[in-house]
mmCIF file of N, CA and C in Angstrom:
data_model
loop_
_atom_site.group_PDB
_atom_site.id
_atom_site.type_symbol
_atom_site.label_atom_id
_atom_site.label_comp_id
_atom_site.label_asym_id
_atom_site.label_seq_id
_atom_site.Cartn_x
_atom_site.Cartn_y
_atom_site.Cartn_z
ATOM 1 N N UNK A 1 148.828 6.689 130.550
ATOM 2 C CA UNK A 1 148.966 8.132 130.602
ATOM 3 C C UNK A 1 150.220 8.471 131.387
ATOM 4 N N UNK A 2 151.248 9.064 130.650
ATOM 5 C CA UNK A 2 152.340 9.349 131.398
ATOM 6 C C UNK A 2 152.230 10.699 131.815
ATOM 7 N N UNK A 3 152.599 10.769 133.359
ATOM 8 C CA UNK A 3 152.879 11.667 134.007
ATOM 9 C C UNK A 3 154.154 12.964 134.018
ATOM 10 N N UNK A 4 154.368 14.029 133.765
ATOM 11 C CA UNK A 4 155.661 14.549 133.758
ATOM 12 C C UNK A 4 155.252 15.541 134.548
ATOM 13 N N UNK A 5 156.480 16.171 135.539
ATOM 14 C CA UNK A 5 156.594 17.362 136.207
ATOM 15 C C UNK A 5 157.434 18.408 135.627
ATOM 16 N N UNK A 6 156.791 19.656 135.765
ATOM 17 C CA UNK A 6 157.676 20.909 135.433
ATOM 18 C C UNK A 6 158.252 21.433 136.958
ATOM 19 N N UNK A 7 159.221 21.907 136.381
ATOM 20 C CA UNK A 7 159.957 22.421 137.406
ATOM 21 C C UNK A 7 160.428 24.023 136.670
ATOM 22 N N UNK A 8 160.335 25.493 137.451
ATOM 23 C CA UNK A 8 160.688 25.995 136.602
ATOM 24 C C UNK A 8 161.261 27.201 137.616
ATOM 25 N N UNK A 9 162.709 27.954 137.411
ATOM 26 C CA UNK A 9 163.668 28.404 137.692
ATOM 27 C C UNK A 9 163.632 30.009 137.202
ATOM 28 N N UNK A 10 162.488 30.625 136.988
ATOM 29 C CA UNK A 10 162.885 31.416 136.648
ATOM 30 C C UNK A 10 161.659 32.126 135.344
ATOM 31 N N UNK A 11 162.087 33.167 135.040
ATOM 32 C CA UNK A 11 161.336 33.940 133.779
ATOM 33 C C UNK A 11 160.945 33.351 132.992
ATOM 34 N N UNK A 12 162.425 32.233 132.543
ATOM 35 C CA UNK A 12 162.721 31.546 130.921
ATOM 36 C C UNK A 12 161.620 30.675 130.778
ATOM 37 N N UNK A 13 160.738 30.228 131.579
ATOM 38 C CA UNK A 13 160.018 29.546 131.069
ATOM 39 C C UNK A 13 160.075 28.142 131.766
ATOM 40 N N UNK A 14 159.596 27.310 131.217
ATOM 41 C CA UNK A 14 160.198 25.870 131.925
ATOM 42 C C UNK A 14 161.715 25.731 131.833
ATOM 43 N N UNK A 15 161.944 24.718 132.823
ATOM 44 C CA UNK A 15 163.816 24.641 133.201
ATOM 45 C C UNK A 15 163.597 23.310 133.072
ATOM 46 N N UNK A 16 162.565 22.373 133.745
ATOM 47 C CA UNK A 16 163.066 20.974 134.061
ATOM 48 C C UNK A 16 161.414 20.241 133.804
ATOM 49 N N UNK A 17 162.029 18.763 133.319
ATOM 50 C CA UNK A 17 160.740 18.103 133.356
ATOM 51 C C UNK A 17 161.135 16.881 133.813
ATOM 52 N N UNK A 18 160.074 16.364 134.847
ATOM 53 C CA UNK A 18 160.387 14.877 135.356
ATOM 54 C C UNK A 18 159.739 13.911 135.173
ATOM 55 N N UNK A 19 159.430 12.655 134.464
ATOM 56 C CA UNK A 19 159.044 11.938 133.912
ATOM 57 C C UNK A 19 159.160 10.114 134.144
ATOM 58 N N UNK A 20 159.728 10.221 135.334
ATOM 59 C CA UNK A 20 160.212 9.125 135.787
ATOM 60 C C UNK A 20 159.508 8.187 136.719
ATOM 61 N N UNK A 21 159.334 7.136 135.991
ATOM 62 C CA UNK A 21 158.530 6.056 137.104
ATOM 63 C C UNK A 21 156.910 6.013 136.207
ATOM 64 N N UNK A 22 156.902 6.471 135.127
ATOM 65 C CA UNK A 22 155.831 6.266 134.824
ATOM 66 C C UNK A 22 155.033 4.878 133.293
ATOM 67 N N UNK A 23 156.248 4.068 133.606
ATOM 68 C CA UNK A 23 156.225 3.095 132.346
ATOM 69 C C UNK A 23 156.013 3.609 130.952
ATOM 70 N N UNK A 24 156.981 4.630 130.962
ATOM 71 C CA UNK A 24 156.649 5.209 129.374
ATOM 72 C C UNK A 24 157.018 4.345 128.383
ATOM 73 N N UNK A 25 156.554 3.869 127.514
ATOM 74 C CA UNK A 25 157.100 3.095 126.176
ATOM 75 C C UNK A 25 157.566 3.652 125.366
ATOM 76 N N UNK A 26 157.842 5.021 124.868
ATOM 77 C CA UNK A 26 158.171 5.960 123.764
ATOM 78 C C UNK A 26 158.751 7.406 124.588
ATOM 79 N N UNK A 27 159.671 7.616 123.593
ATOM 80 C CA UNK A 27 160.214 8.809 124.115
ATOM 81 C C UNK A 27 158.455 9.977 123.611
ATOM 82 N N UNK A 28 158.328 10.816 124.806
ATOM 83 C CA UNK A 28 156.715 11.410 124.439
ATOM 84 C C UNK A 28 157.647 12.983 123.522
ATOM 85 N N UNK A 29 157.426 12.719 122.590
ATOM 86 C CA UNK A 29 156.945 14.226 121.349
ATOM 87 C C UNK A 29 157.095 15.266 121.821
ATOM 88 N N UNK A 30 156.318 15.147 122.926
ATOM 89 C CA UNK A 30 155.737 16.699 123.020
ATOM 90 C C UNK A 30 156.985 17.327 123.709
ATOM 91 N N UNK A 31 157.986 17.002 124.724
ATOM 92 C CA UNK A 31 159.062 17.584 125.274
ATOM 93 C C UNK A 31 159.806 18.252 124.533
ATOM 94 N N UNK A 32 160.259 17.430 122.910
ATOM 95 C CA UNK A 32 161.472 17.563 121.655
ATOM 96 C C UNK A 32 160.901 18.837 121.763
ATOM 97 N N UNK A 33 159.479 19.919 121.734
ATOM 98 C CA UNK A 33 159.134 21.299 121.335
ATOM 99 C C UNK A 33 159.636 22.391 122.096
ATOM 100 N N UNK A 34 159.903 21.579 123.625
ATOM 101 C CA UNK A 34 159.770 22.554 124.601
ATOM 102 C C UNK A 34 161.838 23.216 124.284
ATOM 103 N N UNK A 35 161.883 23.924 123.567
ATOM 104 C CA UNK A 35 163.237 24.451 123.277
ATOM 105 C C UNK A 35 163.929 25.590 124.492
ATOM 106 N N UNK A 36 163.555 25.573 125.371
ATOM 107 C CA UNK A 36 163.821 25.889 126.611
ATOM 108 C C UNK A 36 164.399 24.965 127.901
ATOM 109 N N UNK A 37 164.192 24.060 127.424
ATOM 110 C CA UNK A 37 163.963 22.540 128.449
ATOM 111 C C UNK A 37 165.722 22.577 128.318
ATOM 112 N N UNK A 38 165.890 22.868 129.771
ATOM 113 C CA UNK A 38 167.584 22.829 130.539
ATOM 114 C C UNK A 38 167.538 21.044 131.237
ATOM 115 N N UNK A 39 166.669 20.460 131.152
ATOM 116 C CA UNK A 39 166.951 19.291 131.998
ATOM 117 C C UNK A 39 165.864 18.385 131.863
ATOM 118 N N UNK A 40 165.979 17.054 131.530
ATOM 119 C CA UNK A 40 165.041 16.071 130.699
ATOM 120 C C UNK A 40 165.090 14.736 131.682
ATOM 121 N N UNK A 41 164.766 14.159 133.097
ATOM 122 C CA UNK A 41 164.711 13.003 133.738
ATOM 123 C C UNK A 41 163.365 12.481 133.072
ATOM 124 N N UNK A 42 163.710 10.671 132.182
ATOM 125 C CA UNK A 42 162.950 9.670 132.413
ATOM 126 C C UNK A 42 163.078 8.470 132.589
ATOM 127 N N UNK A 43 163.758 8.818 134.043
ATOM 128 C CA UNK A 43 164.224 7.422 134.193
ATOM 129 C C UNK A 43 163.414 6.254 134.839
ATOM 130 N N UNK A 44 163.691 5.419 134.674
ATOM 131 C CA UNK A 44 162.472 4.295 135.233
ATOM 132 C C UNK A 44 161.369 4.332 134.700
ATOM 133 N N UNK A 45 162.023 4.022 133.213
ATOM 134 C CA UNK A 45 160.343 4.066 132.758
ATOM 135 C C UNK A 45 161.012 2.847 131.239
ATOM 136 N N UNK A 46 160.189 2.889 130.499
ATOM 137 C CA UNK A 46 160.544 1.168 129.343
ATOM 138 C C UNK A 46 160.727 1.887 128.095
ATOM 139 N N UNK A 47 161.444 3.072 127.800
ATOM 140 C CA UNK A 47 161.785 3.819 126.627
ATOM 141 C C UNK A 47 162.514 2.783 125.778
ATOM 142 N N UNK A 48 162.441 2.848 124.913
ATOM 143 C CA UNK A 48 163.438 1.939 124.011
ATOM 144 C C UNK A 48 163.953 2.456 122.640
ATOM 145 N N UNK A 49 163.813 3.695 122.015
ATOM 146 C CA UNK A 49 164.534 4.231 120.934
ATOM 147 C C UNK A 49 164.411 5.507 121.280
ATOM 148 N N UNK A 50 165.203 6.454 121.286
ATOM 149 C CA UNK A 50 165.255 8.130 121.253
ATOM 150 C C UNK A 50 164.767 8.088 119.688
ATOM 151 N N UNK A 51 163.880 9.326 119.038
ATOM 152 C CA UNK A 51 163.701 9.996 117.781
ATOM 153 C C UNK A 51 164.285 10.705 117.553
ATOM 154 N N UNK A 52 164.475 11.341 116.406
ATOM 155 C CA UNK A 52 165.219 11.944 115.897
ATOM 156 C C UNK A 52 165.191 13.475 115.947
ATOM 157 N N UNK A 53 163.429 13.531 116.543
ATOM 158 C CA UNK A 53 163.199 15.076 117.148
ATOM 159 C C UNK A 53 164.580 15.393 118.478
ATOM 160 N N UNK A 54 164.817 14.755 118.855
ATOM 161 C CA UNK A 54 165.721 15.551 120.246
ATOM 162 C C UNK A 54 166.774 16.471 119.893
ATOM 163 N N UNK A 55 167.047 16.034 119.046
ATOM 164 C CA UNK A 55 167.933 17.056 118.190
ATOM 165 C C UNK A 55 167.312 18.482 118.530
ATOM 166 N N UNK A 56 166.428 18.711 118.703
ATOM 167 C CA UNK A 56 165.396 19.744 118.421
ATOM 168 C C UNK A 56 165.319 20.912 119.593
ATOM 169 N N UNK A 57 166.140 20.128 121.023
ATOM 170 C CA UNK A 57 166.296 20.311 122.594
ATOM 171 C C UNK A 57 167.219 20.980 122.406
ATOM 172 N N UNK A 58 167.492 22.072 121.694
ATOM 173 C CA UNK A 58 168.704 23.241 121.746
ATOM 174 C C UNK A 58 169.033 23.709 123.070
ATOM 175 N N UNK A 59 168.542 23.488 124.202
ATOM 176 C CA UNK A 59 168.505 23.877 125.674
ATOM 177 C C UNK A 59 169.222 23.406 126.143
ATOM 178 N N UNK A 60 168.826 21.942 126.179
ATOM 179 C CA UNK A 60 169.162 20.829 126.785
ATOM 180 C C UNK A 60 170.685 20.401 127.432
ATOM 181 N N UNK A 61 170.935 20.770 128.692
ATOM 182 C CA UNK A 61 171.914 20.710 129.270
ATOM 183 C C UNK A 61 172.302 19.117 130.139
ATOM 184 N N UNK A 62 170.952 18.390 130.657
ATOM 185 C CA UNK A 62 170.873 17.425 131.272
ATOM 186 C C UNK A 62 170.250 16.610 130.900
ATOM 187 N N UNK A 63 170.505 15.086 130.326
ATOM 188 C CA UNK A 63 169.427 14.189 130.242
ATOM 189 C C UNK A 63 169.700 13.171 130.876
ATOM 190 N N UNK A 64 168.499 12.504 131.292
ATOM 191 C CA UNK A 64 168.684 11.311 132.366
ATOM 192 C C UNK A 64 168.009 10.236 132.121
ATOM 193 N N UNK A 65 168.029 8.971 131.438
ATOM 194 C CA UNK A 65 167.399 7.519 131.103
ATOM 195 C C UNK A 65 167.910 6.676 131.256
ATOM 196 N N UNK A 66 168.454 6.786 132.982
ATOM 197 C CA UNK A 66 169.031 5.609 132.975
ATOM 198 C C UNK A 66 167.186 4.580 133.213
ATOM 199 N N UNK A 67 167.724 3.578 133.668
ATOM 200 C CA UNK A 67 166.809 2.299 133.824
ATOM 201 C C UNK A 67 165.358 1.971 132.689
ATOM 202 N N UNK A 68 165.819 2.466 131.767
ATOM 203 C CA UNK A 68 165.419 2.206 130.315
ATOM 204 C C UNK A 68 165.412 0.430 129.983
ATOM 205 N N UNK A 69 164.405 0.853 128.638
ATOM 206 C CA UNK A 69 165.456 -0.682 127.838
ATOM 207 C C UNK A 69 166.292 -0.241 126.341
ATOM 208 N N UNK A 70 166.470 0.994 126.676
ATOM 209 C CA UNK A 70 167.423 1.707 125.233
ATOM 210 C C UNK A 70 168.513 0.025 125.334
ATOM 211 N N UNK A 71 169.000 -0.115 123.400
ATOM 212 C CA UNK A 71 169.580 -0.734 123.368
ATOM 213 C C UNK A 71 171.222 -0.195 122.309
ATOM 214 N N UNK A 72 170.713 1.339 121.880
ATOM 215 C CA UNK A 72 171.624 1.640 121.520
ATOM 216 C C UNK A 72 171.413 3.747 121.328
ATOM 217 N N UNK A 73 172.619 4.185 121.586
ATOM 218 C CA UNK A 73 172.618 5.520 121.514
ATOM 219 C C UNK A 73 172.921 6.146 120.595
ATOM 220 N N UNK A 74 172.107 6.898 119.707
ATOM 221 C CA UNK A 74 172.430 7.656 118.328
ATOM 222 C C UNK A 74 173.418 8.389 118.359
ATOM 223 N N UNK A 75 174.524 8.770 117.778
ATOM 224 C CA UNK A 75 175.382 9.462 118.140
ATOM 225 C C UNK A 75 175.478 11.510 117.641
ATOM 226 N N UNK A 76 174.259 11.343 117.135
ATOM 227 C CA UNK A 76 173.608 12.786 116.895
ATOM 228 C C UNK A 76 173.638 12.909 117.967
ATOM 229 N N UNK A 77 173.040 12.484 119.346
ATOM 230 C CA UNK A 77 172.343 13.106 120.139
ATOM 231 C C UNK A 77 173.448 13.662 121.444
ATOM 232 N N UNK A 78 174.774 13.222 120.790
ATOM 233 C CA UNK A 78 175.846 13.873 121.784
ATOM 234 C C UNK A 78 176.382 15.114 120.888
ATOM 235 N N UNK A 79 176.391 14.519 119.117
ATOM 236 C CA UNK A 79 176.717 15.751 118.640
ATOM 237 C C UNK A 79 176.347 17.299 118.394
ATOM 238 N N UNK A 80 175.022 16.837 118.572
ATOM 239 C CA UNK A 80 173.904 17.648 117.909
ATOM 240 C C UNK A 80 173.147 18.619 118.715
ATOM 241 N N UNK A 81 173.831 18.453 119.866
ATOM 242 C CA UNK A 81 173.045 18.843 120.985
ATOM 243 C C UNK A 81 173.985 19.559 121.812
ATOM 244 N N UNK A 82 174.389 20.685 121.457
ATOM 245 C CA UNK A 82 175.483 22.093 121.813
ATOM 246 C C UNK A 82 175.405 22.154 123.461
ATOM 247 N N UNK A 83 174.331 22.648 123.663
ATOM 248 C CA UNK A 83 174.572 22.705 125.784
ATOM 249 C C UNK A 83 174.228 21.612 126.618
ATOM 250 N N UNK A 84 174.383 20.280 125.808
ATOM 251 C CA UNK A 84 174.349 18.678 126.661
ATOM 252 C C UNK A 84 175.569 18.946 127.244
ATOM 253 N N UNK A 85 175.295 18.647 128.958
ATOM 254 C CA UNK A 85 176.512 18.534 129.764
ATOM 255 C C UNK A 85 176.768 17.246 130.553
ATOM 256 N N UNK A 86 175.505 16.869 130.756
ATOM 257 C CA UNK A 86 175.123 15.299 131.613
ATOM 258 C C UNK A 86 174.276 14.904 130.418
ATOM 259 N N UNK A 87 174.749 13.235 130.757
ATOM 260 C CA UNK A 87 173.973 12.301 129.765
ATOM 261 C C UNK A 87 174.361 10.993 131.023
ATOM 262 N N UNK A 88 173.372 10.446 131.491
ATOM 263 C CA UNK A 88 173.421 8.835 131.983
ATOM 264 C C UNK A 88 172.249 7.928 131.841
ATOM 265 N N UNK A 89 173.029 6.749 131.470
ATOM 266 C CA UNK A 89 172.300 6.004 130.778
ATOM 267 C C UNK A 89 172.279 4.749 131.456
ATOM 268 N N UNK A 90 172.508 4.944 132.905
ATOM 269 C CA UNK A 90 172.800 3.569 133.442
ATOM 270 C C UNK A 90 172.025 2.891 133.745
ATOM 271 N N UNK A 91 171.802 1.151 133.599
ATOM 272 C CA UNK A 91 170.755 -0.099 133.546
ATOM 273 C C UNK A 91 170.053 -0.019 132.204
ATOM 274 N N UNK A 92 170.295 0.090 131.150
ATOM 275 C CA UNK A 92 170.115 0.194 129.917
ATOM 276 C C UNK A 92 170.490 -1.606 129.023
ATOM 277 N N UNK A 93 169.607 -1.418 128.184
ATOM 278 C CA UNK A 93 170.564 -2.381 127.881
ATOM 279 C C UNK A 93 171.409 -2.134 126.491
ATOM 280 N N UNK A 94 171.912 -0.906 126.321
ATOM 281 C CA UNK A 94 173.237 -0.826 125.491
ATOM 282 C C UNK A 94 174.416 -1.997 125.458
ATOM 283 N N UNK A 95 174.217 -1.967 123.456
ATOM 284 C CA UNK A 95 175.466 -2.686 122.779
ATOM 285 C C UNK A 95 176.579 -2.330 123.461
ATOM 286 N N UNK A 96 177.496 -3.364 123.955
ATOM 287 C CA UNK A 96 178.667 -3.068 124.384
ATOM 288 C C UNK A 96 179.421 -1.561 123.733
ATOM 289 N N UNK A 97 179.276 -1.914 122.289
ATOM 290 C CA UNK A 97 179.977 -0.807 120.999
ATOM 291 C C UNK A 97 179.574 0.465 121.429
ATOM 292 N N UNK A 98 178.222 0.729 121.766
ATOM 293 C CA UNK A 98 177.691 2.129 122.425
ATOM 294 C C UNK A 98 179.056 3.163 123.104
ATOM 295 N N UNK A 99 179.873 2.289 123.999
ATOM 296 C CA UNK A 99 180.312 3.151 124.747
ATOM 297 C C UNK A 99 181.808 3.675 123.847
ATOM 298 N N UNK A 100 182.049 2.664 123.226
ATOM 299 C CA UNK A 100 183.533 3.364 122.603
ATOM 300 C C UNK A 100 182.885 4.433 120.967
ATOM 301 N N UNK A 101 181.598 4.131 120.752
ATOM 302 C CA UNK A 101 181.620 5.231 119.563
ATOM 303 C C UNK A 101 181.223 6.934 120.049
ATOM 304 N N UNK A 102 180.805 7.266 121.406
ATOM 305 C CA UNK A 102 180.670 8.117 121.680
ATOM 306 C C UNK A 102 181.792 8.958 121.990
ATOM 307 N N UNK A 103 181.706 9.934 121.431
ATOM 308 C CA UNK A 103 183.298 11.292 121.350
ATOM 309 C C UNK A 103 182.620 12.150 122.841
ATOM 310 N N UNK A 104 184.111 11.669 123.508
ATOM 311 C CA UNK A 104 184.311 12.720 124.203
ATOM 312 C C UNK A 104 184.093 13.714 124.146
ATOM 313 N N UNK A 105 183.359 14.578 125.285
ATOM 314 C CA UNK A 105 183.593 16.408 125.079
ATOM 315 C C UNK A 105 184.338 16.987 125.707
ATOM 316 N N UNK A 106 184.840 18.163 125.793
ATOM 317 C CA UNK A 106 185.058 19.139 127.154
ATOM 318 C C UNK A 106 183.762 19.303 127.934
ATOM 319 N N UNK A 107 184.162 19.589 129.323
ATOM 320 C CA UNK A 107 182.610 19.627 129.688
ATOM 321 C C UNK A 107 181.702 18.612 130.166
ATOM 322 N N UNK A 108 181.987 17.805 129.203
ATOM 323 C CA UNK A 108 180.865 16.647 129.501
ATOM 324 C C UNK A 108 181.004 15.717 130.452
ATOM 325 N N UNK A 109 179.619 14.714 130.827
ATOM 326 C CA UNK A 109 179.397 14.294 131.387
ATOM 327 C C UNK A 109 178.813 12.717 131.100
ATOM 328 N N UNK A 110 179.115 11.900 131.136
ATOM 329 C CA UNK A 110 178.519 10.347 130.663
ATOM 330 C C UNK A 110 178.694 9.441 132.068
ATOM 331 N N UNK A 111 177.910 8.769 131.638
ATOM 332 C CA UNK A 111 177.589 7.629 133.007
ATOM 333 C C UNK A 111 176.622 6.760 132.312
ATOM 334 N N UNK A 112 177.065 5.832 131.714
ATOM 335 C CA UNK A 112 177.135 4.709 131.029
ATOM 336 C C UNK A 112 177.046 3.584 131.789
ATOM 337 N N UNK A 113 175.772 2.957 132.130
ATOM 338 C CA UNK A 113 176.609 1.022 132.849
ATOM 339 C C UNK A 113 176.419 0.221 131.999
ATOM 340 N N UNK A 114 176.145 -0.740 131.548
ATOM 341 C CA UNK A 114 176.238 -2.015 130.269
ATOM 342 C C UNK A 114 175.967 -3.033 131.050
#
């Protein structure tokens, strides 16, 4: 049973969810809905593929997985995803290739270790 915390800033609804430290095996579903969600930590936990719902995080300004076992990063999920400003992914075990197919933004933010 994974644990997540809300954190919330305001009127809008939820702002933040924390999810970290709880041996998640799967990115959990139910977050991709929350279309409000400004900030996504799950780090320290055994994620190993993002779905294709995240796309879905129109909010989404911050995501955080580092200490994962992701082994590679979709590249939707930098394109596709309009107010991503932070993305780190560090202790992962990302394909070397990971880091040169991701496009730069203005703005942005990556923190990548390999």
């Amino acid at each position: 049973v994974a644990v997540l915390s809300t954190q919330s800033t305001g009127s809008s609804g939820i702002n933040a969810e924390y999810g970290g430290y709880n041996l998640i095996r799967s990115f959990p579903n139910v977050v991709t809905k929350m279309e409000k969600l400004e900030e996504l930590s799950l780090i320290h936990n055994q994620i190993s593929v993002l779905p294709d719902e995240v796309v879905q995080m129109r909010s989404l300004e911050k995501l955080h997985l580092d200490n994962n076992v992701l082994t590679e990063l979709p590249e939707y999920v930098t394109l596709q995803l309009p107010q991503l400003r932070a993305l780190t992914l560090e202790n992962n075990k990302l394909k070397h290739n990971t880091r040169s197919t991701q496009q730069t933004r203005s703005k942005f933010y990556y923190k990548i270790g390999l």
